[in-house]
Structure formats: C-alpha cells, structure tokens
Coordinates of C-alpha atoms (C1' of nucleotides) in Angstrom, one line a residue:
Chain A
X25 CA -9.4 1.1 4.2
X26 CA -5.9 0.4 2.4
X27 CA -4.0 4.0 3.0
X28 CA -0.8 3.9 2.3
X29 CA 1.1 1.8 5.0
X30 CA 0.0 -1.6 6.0
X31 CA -1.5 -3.0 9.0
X32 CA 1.3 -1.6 11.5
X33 CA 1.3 1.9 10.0
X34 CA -1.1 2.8 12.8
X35 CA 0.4 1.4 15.3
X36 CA 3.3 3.1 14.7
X37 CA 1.7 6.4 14.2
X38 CA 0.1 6.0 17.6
X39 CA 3.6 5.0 19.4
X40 CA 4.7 8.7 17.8
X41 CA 2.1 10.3 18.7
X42 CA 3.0 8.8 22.7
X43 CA 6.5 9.3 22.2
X44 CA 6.2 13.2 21.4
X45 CA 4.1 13.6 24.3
X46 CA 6.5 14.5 27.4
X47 CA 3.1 13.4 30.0
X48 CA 1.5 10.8 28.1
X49 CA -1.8 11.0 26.7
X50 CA -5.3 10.1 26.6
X51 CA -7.4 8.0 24.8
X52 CA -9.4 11.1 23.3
X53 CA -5.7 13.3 23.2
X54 CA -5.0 10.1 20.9
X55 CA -7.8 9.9 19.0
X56 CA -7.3 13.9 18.6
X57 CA -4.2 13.9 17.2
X58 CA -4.2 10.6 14.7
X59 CA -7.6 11.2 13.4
X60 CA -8.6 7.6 14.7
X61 CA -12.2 6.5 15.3
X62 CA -12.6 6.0 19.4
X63 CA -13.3 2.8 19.1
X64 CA -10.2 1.8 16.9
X65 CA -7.9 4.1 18.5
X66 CA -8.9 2.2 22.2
X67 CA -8.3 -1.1 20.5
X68 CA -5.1 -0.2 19.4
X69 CA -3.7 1.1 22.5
X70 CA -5.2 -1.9 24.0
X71 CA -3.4 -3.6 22.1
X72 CA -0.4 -2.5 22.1
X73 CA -0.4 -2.4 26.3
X74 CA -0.7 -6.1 25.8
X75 CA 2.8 -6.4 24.5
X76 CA 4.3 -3.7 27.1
X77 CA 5.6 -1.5 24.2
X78 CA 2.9 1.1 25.9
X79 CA 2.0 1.4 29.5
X80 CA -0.2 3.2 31.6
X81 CA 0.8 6.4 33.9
X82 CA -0.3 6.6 37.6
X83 CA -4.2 5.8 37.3
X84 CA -5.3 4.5 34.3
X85 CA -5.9 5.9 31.5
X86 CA -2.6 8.0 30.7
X87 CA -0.9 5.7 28.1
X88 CA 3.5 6.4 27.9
X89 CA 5.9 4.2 26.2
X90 CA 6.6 1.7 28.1
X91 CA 9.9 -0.8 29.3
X92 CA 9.6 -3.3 26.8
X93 CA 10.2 -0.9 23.6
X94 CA 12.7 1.3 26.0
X95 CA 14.8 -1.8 26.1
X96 CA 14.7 -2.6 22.1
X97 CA 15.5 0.8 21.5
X98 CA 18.6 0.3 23.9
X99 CA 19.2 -2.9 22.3
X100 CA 19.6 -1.4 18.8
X101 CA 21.7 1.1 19.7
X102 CA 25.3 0.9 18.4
X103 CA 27.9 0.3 21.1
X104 CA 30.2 3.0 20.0
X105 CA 27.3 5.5 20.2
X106 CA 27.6 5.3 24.2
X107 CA 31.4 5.3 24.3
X108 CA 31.6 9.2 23.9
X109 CA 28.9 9.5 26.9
X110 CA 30.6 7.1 29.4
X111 CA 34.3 8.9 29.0
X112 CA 34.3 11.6 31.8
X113 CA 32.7 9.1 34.0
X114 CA 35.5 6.1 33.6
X115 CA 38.3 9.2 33.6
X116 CA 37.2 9.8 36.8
X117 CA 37.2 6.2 38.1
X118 CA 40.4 5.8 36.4
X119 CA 41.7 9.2 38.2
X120 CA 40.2 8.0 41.5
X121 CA 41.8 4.0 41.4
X122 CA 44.4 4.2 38.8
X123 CA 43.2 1.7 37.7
X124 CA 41.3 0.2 34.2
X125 CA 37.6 1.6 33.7
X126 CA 35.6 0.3 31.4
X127 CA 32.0 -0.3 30.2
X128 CA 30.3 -3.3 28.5
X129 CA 27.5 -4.4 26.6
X130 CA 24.7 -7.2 26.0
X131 CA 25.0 -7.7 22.7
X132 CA 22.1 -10.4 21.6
X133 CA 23.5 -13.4 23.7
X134 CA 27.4 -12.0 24.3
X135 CA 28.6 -9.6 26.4
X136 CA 30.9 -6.8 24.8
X137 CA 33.5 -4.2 25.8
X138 CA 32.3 -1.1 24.7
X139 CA 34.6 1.8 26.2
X140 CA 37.7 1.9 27.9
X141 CA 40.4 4.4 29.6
X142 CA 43.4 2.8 31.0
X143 CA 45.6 4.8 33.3
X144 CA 48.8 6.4 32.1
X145 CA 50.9 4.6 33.8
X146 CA 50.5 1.1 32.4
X147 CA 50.2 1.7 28.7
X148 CA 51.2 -1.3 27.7
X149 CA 47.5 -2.7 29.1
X150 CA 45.8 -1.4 25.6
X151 CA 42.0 -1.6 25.2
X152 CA 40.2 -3.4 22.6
X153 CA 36.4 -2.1 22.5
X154 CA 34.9 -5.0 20.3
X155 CA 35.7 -7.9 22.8
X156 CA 33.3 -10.4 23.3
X157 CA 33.8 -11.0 27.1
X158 CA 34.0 -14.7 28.6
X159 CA 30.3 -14.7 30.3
X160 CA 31.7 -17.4 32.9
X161 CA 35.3 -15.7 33.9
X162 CA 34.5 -11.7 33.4
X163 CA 33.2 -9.7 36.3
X164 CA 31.8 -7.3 33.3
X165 CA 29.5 -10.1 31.5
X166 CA 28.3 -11.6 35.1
X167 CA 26.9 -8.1 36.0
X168 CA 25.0 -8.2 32.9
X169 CA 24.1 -11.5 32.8
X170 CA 22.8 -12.0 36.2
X171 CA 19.8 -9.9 35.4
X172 CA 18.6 -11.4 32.0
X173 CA 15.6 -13.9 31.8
X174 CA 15.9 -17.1 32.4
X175 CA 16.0 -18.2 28.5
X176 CA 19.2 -16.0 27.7
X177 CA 20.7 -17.3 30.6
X178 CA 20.5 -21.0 29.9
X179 CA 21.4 -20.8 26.6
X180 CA 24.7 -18.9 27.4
X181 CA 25.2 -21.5 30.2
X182 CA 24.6 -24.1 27.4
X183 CA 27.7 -23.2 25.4
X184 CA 31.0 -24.9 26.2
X185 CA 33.3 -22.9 28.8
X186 CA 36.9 -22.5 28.6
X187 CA 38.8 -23.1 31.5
X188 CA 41.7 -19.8 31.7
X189 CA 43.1 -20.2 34.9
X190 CA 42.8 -22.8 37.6
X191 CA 40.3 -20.0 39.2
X192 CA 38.1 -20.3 36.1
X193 CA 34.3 -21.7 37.1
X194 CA 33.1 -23.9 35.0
X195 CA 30.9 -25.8 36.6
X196 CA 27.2 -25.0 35.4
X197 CA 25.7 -25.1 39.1
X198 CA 28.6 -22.8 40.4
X199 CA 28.0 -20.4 37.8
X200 CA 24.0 -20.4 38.3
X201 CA 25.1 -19.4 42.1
X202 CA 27.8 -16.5 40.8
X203 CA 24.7 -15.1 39.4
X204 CA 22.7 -15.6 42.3
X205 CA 25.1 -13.8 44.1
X206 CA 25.3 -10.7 41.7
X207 CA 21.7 -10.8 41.9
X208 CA 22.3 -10.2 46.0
X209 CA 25.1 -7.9 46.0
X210 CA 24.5 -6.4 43.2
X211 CA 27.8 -6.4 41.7
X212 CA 30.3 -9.1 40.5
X213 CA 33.7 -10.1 41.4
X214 CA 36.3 -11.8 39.5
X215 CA 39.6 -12.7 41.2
X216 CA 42.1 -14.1 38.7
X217 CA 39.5 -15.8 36.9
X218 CA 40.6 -14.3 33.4
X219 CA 43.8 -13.7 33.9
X220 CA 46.5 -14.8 36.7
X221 CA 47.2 -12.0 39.1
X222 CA 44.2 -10.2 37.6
X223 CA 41.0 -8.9 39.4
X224 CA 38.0 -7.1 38.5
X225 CA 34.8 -5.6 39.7
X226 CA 31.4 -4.8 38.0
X227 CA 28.0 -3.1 38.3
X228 CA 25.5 -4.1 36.7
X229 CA 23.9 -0.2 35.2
X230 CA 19.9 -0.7 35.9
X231 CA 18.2 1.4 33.1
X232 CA 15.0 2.6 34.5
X233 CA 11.9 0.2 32.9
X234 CA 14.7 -1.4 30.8
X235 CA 16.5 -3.8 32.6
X236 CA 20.1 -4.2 32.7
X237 CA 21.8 -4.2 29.5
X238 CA 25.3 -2.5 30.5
X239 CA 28.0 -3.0 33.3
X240 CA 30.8 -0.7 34.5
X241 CA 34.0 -1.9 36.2
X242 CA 37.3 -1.6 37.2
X243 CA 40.3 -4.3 36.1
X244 CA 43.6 -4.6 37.7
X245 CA 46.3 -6.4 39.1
X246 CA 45.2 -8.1 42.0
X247 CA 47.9 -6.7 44.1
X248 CA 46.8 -3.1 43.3
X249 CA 43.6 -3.2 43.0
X250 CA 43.0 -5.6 45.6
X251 CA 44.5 -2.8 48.2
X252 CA 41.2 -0.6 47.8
X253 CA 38.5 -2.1 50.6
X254 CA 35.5 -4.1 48.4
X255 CA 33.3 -1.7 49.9
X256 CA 34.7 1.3 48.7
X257 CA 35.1 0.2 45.1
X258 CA 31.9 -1.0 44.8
X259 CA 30.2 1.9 46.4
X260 CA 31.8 3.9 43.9
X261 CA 31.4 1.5 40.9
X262 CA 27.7 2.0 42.1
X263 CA 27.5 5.6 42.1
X264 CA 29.1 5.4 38.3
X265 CA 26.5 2.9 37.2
X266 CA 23.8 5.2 38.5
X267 CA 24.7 7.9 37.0
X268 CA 25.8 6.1 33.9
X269 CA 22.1 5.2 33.7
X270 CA 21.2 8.6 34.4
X271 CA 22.8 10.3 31.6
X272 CA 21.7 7.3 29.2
X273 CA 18.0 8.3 26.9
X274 CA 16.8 5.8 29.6
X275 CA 14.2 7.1 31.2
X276 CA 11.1 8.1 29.0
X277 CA 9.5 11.2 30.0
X278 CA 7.8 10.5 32.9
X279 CA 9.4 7.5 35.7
X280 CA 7.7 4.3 35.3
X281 CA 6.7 3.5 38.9
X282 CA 4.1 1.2 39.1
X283 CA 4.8 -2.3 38.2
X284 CA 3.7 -3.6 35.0
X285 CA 1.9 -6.9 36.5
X286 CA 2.4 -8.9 33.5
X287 CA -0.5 -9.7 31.5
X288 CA -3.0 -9.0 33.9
X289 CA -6.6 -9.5 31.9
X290 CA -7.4 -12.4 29.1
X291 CA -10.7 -12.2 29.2
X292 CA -14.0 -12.1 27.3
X293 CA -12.0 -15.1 25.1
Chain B
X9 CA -4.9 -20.0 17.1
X10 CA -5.1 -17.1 18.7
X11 CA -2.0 -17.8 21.4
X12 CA -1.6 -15.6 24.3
X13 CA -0.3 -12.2 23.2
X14 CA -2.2 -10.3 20.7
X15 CA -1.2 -9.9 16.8
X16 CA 1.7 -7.7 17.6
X17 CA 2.7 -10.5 19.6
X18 CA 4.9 -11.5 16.8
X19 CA 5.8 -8.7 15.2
X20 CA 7.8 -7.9 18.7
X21 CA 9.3 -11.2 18.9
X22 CA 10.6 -10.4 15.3
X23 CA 11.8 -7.4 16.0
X24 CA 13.7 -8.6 19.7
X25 CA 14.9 -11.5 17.6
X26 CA 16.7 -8.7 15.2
X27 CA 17.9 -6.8 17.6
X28 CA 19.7 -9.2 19.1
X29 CA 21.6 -9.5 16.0
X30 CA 23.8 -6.9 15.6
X31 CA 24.8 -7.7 11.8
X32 CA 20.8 -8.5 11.1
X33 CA 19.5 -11.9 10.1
X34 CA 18.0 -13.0 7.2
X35 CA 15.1 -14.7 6.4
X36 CA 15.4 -18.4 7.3
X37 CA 17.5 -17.0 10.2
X38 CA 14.5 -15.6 11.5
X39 CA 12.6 -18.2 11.0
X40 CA 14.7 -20.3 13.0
X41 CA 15.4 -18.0 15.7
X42 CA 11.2 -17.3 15.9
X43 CA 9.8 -20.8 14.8
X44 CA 7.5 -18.9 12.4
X45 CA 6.5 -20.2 9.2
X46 CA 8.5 -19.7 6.3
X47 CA 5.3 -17.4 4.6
X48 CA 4.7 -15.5 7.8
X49 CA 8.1 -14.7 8.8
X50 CA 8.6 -13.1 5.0
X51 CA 5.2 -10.9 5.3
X52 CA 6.2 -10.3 9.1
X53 CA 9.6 -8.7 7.2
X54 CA 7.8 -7.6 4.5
X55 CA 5.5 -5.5 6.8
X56 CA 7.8 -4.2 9.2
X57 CA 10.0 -2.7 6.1
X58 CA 6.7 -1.3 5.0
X59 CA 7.3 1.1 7.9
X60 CA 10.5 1.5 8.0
X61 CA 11.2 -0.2 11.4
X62 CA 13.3 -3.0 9.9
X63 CA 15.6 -2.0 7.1
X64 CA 17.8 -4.6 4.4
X65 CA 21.4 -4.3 4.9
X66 CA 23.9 -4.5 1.8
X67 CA 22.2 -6.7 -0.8
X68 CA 18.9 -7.3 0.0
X69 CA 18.4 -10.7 2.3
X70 CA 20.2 -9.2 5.9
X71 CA 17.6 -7.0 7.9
X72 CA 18.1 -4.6 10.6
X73 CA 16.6 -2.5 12.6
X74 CA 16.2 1.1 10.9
X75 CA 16.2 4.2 11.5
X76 CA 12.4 4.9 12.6
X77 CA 12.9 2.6 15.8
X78 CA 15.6 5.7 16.1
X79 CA 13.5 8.2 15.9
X80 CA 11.6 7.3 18.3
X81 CA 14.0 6.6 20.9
X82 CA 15.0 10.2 20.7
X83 CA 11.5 11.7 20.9
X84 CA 11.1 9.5 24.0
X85 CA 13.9 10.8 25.2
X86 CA 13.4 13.2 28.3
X87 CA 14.8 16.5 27.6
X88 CA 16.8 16.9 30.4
X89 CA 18.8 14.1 30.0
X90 CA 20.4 16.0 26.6
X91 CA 21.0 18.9 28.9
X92 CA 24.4 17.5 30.6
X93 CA 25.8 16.5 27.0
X94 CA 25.3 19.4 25.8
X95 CA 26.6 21.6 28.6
X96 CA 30.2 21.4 27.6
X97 CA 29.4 22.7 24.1
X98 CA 27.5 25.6 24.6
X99 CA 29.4 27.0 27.1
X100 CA 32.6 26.7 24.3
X101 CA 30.1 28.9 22.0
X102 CA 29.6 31.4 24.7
X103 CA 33.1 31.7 25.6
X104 CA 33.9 32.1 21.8
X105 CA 31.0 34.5 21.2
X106 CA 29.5 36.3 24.4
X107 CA 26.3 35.4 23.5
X108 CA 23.6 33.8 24.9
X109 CA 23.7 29.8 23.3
X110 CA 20.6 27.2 23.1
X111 CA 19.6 23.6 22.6
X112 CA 16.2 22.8 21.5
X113 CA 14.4 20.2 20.9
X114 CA 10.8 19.0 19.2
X115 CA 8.2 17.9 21.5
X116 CA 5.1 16.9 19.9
X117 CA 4.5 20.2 17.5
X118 CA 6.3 22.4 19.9
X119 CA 9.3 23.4 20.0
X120 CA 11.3 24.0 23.5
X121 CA 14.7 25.4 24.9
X122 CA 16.0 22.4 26.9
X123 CA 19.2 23.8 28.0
X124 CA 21.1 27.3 27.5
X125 CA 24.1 28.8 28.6
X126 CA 24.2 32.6 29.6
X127 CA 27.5 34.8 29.5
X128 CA 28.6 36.0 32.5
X129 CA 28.2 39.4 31.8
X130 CA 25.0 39.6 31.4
X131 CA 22.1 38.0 33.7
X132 CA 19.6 38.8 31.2
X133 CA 18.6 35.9 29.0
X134 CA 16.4 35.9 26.1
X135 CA 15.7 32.1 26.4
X136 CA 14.3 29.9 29.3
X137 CA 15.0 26.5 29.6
X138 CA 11.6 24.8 29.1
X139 CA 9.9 27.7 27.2
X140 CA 8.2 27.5 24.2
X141 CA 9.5 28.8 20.9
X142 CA 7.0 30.4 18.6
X143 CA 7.4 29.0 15.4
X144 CA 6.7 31.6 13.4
X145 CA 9.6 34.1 15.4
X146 CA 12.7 31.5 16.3
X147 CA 15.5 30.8 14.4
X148 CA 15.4 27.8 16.7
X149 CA 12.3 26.6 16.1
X150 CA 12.8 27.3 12.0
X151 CA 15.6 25.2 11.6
X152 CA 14.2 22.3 13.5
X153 CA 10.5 22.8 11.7
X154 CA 12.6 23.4 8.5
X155 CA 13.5 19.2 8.4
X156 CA 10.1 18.3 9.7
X157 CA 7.4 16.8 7.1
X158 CA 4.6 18.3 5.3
X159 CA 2.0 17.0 7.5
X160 CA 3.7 18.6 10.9
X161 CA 4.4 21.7 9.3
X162 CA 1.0 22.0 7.4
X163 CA -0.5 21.4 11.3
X164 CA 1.8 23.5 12.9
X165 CA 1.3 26.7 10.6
X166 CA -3.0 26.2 10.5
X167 CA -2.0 27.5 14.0
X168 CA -2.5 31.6 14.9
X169 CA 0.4 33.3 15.2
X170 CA 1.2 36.6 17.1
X171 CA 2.8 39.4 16.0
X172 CA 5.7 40.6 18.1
X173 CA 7.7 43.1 16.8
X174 CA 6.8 44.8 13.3
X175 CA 9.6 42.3 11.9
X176 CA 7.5 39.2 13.2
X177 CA 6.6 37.3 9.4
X178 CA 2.8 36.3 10.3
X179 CA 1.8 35.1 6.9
X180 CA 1.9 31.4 5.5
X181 CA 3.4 31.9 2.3
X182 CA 6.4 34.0 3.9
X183 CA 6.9 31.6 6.3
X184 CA 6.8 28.7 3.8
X185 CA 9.3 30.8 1.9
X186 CA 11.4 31.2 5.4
X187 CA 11.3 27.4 5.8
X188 CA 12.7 27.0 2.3
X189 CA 15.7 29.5 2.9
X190 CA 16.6 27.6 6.2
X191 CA 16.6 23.8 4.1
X192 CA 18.6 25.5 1.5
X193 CA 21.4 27.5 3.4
X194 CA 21.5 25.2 6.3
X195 CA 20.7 27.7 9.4
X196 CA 18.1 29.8 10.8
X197 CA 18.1 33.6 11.1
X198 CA 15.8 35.8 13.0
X199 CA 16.6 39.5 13.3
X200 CA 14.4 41.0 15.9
X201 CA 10.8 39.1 14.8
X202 CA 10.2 38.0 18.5
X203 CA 12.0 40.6 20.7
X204 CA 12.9 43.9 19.8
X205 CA 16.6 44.2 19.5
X206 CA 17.7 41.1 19.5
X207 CA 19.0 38.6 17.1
X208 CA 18.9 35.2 16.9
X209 CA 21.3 31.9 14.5
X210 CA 20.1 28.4 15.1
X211 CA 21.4 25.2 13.2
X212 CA 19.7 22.1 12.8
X213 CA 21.4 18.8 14.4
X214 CA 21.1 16.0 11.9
X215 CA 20.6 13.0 13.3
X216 CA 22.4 10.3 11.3
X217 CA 18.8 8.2 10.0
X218 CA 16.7 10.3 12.7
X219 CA 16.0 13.7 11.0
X220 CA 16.0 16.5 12.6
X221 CA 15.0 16.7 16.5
X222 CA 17.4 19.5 17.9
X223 CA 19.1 22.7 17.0
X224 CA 21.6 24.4 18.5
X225 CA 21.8 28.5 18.7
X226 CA 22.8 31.7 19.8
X227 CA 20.5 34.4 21.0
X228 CA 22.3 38.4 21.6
X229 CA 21.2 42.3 21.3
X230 CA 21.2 42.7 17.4
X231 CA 24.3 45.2 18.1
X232 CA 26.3 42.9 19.3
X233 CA 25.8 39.7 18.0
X234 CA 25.4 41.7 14.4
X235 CA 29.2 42.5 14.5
X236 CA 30.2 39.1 14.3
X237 CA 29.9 38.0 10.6
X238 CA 27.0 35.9 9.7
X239 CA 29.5 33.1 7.5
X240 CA 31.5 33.0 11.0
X241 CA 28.6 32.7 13.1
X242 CA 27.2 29.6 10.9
X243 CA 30.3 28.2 10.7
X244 CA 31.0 27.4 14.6
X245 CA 27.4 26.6 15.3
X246 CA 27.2 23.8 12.2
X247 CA 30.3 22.5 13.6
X248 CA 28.5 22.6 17.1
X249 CA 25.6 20.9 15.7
X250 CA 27.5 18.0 13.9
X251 CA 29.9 17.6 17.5
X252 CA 26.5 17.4 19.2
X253 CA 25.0 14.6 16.6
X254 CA 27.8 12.5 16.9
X255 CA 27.9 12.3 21.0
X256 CA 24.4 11.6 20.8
X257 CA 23.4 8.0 20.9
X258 CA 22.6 7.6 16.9
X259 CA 23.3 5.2 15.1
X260 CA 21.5 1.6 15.0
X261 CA 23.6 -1.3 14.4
X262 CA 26.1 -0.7 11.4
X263 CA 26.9 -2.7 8.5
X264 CA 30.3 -3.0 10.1
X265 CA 32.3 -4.8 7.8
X266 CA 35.8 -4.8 9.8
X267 CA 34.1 -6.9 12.8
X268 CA 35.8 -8.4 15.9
X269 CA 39.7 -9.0 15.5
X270 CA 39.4 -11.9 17.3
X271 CA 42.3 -10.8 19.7
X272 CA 43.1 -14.4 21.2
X273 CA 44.3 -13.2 24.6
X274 CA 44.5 -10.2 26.6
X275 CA 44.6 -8.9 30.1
X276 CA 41.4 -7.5 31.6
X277 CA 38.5 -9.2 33.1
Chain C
dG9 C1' 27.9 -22.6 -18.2
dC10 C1' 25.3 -26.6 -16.3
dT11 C1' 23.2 -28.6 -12.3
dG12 C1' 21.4 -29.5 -7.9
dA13 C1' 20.4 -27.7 -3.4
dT14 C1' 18.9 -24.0 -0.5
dA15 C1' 16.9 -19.7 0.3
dA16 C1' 13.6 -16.3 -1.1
dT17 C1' 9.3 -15.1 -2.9
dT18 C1' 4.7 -15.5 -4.6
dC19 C1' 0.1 -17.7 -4.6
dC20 C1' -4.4 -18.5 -2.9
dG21 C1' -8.3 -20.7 -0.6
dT22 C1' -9.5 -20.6 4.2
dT23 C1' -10.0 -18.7 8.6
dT24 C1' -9.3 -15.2 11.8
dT25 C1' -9.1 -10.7 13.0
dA26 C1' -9.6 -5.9 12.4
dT27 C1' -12.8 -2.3 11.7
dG28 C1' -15.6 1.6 13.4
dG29 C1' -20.2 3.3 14.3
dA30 C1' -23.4 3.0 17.9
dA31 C1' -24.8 1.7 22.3
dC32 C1' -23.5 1.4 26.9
dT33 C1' -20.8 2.4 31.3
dT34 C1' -17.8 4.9 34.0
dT35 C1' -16.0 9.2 35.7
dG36 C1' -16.0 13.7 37.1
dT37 C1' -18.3 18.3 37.5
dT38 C1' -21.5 22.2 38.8
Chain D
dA11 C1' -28.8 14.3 41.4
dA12 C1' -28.3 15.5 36.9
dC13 C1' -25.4 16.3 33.2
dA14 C1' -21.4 16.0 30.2
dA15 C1' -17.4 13.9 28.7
dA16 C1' -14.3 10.1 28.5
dG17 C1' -13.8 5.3 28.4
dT18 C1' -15.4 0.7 27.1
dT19 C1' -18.0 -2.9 24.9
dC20 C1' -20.8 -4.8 21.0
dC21 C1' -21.3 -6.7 16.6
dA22 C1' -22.2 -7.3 11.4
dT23 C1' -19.3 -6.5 7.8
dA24 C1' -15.1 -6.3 5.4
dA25 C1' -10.5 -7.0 5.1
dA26 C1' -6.3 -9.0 6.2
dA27 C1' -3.6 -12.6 8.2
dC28 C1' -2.6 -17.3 7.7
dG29 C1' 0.6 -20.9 6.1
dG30 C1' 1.3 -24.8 3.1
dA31 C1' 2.6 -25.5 -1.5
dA32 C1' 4.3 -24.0 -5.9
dT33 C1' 7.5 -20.9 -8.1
dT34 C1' 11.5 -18.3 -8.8
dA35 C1' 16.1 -16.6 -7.4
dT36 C1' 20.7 -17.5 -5.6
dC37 C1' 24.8 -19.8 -5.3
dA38 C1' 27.7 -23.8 -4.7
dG39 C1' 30.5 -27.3 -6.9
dC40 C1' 31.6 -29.4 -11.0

DNA sequence: GCTGATAATTCCGTTTTATGGAACTTTGTT
DNA sequence: AACAAAGTTCCATAAAACGGAATTATCAGC
C-alpha cells in the first residue's frame, strides 16, 4: 500500500478532512471524502478518538477536532502572534484602572509576558514582553499554573525559588495552597510578592476544550491599585479574560459540551 | 507491549514534548524528554517530518513544530471569531472606497463570506455573511482557490457550474486559465460574471507557512467601483490583506535568535 | 589536522500492528 | 415489520513498527 506519505499521512488527511468541516462529520462523510475503505477509515477515527485529538459531537457518531489538538495548536503558536489581538482589550483596562495591563503565556514549563500597555502617566514602568515570570511570586504565572496537570506542576515546584521580598512564598506546601486557592477563586493575587510596594491581580483565560494556557492582569503600586475594591477588579479582569478567550481561534467550530470521560473503553484486548 | 494509548500514543507525546519547546529539541533531547528509544524517537521524527507536522530548524538536528499543525489550526478555526479582527479593516476600505468590502474564508471546498462591511449609503449588499461563493463567478473565491492545490481544485471544478450572467466563464480550461492570471498578478477580478452590473477585486491573505485560507475584497455597481483604477484598487486591498495576515495568529514558534535579555530586575508582578 | 566522545543515523531480524473486504449489528425510515 | 443505510466487528494476510547494535557524522580539545 506504500503511497506517498508514511504511516501518519492518513491520519492527517482525516484530521483535515474534520477540520474543514464547520459541523463535523460522519464516518461515511469521511470515508466520502478521503477515499478510505469503511473499515479503515472507522479504525482510524477510532483511533485517533483514543488520543483526544478527535472527539465526538452530541450523540455519537459526529467526529470534530477535539481539546487535546486545540491545545497543541495553542501551544505552538508564537507569543507575539496574540499580542496584536489582546491590545484594545488591555487599553481599555489600562484606560479603566490606570494602571499596567498585561497578558502572559505558558511557555513549555515557564510562564511569559506576552503583551503589555502601561499607562501614560508612569512611563518610566517600561514593558519587557519576553519575561519569564517568577511562577512562585507573579500573580500572572499562578493564574496559569494553577490549572496545569499535576506533572507540570511538580516539576516547576521542584526548581529552586528565589526569595524577592520578605512577602515572597517559598515554601512548597504554601505554594501547593496559593494554587488551590486560584483554583477556588479563580484568579490570583500577589501583594508585594515581586516587588515592594507592588501588587498584582490575574485571570486565568479558560480556552474552551483547551485548558488554560494564558492569564491577564493588572500591576501596580499597591497604594493605587490597592484603592479599587478586589471585587471590582477582578470582575473586570474576568470579563477581559472571557472575552480574551473569545476572540482567541479557541473554540473549533462547534462548542465542545459534553465531557470527554477519559479513556472510556479498552476492551476486546 | 502494546501500553494503554494506541500507536499515536507516541507520536502525540512527541509532538506535546516539542511544543513545549519553543526553540525545538533535538534528537537525544527528545529522547530524554519522552524516554523513547534512541531508534524510535529518530523514525518517530523521521515520520512526523514526512508530513510536515514537525519541521528542522537552522541546520538540521533542532525540530519544531511546522507549518501544517498551522494550517490546521486555522481551518478549525470558527469563522466568526475572524469577524471582530477584521472589522476594523474593512470598514477603513469602505470609508476609503464606498464600496461594499469582504472577508472570506475556505471551508471544506467552499468558499464563504464571513464578515462584510456595507457603506452607509447604500443598504443593498451584494454579499451575505455566511453565503456561499460560486467558484467559478467570485473574485473572492478565485483568489483563495487560486493558492489551493491540484487535488482541491481538480475536485472543486469536476463540480457543475451555473451560468449567471453572459460574462459568467463556465468552461474548465478558461477557468484554469483564470486561476493562472490570479497566481500571477496577485488579485482576483470579476466584472459582472455573477450579478449583472456589478464588479468585484479580492486579494488572497497569505498566511506566513499556512497558504492561503482567506481573501479580502470589494464588491460595487461596475460604474462605480470601475472609476477607481484597477492598480489603486489592488494596491489598498494587498496592503489590507498583508495587515490582516500579520494580526492573525500565524506564526509557530520562530527560530528567534535574539532570545530573552535576561533583564535581572524589574517592576511588575 | 588528529583524536576521542557524543549525537545522529542506518541496519535488520523479530514481533506487532495495520489493512480492508466481508459479515454482522445497529439505527432510522416508510 | 420490513427495508435500507450507517456503523461496527472479524480475521487471514501483508506490512510496518520495533529497538538494540553497528555505523557514520559532528564537534570538542589538544
């Protein structure tokens, strides 16, 4: 049977063949349109479901792309690439707070700062998109962190932590309960952590199917910022994430409801 | 030895393993990071450069993900979520031009308006968000079907076509010819083949290692829209097209070469 | 340039898995 | 209920994966 490409070449043909189609597809609208045999065709999607990179729509038997190759897509995407999307939206938190907006990313185990816009009236606080932020002192990296699996979490817990200000947690079981805390409130607080005098909020930005893989916050003196009620600033930073996430090629076509219950079926092995 | 997940069981973890290395990995890297033998990890590489999902950086021994992964994260990519990027944009070309002006996109072996902007002065509007675009009659559809390959356009024009006006161009070898014209001068023309009257410029939108997926347009009564001069039409919408490519989210991981300044310390959290 | 270590690549006999046509089961329709 | 169409399972055959070992390329340091 050797055509041209190897082994995966159908696989990917068959992911294509999902990915143009805005509803999803049959087995048969599969078979249809790669010229697969049934049986092979049903194999391959099987197979392929196994891994998550395709999951069924509403009953059964309507295949879409599914969360797991959503969030390696995300994962590949250059950082920059976002920073032109996420401008309007931290100009108007900056316009709203006057204070620092900005947006980060997981970048294999870091977190990164990604886009920035700094108010006017400090200029002197100048961004540096590129900066790997401090996963245990950086309200930006928690909100990202906190939603990870359990491996990525332990091995950036593993790596020594620099203690910055006498605020700094460093403790391993404290910083197991920050993220526990994220996980609760759903965004993450850092009060002079980092820096002396300075506070920040974050959101974690849930991509739909995809996990989290970006926060959005706000950083400023603690005097300043620390005016605005927490309620108020994170009901907002919320509302950004959301529709951070919303204007992101997140969601594919059609919104993954149902749960993907994990590796359901091993049988007939 | 089968272990739990399937064959592609690996071929995922290879490819999670690389994207979480921005500046790629090499060989023994991977093998580290995946616990794969040295043999399978290489043919594992091996393959997934066979189709075109992994890519060697600089020399020869770094991979990364390419630009197919891309691809697809685009055609997954629900078309309304292009629709607020592109907003700002076409409504510069209408206030520039009067005209009606267009985004559309591939699905599948279609081609579909996803957004449009209509001038105020007139309600009328040649193009409906969500319609269809014969192939055969839209200088939107042309210069996206233009950058396609063989096997999509070969599939696409084994399809009837209808004749709309008495300058619709039904037969094969004229629109083969068309095709041709568009890759060579860069834009699509259509001078009343679809609806009597009216004229229609589309660009492609070239997605930096993604193709072609989009095009951007205008659509006016021939009058009209004929007064403008074709080298100034083509001008402002390939400029529109390459604004629009660069605020989309292209661009895998780079081979940056002036990574991470390493700023020691700065304020922000 | 020589040399020694490490990484990358190729080899190849063995074993596992894919393959796809056909048979079978489920689903949905008139 | 009967029929048609889609989905699923079966299974002998053929093909490809497998991975340890041998080979070649790469690159230090001398």
């Amino acid at each position: 049977m050797s055509k041209d490409g190897g082994i995966l070449a159908r696989y990917a043909m068959t992911l294509e063949t999902l990915a143009a189609a805005p509803d999803g597809l049959s087995l048969m609208e599969v078979v249809q349109a790669t010229g697969l045999p049934r049986g092979t065709a049903h194999r391959l999607l099987g197979a392929l479901r196994g891994i998550g990179y395709i999951v069924p729509r509403d009953g059964r038997k309507i295949y879409v792309l599914g969360p797991r190759l959503l969030r390696l897509l995300h994962l590949g995407v250059a950082p920059a690439a976002v920073s032109s999307l996420v401008q309007p939206m931290l100009e108007a938190l900056v316009a709203r707070f006057k204070e620092t907006a900005f947006v980060a990313k997981l970048v294999g185990a870091d977190v990164k700062s990604v886009a920035m816009v700094v108010p006017e009236s400090d200029g002197q606080s100048f961004v540096q998109p590129g900066r790997v932020m401090p996963v245990h002192a950086a309200a930006s990296a928690k909100a990202i962190l906190a939603f990870q699996d359990e491996a990525l979490i332990d091995e950036v817990l593993s790596r020594p932590r620099t203690r910055y200000t006498e605020n700094t947690r460093v403790g391993e079981a404290e910083l197991r309960a920050d993220l526990e805390q994220v996980r609760r409130q759903g965004f993450a607080l850092c009060d002079e952590e980092l820096d002396p005098g300075v506070l920040s909020y974050a959101c974690p930005v849930h991509l739909e199917g995809a996990g989290v893989l970006y926060s959005i916050g706000l950083v400023g003196l603690s005097r300043r910022l620390g005016d605005h009620p927490q309620s108020e600033v994170v009901a907002i930073l919320r509302a950004a994430a959301e529709e951070f996430s919303k204007s992101l090629p997140s969601g594919l076509h059609r919104p993954v409801i149902g749960e993907v219950p994990a590796v359901p079926e091993e049988r007939s092995g």
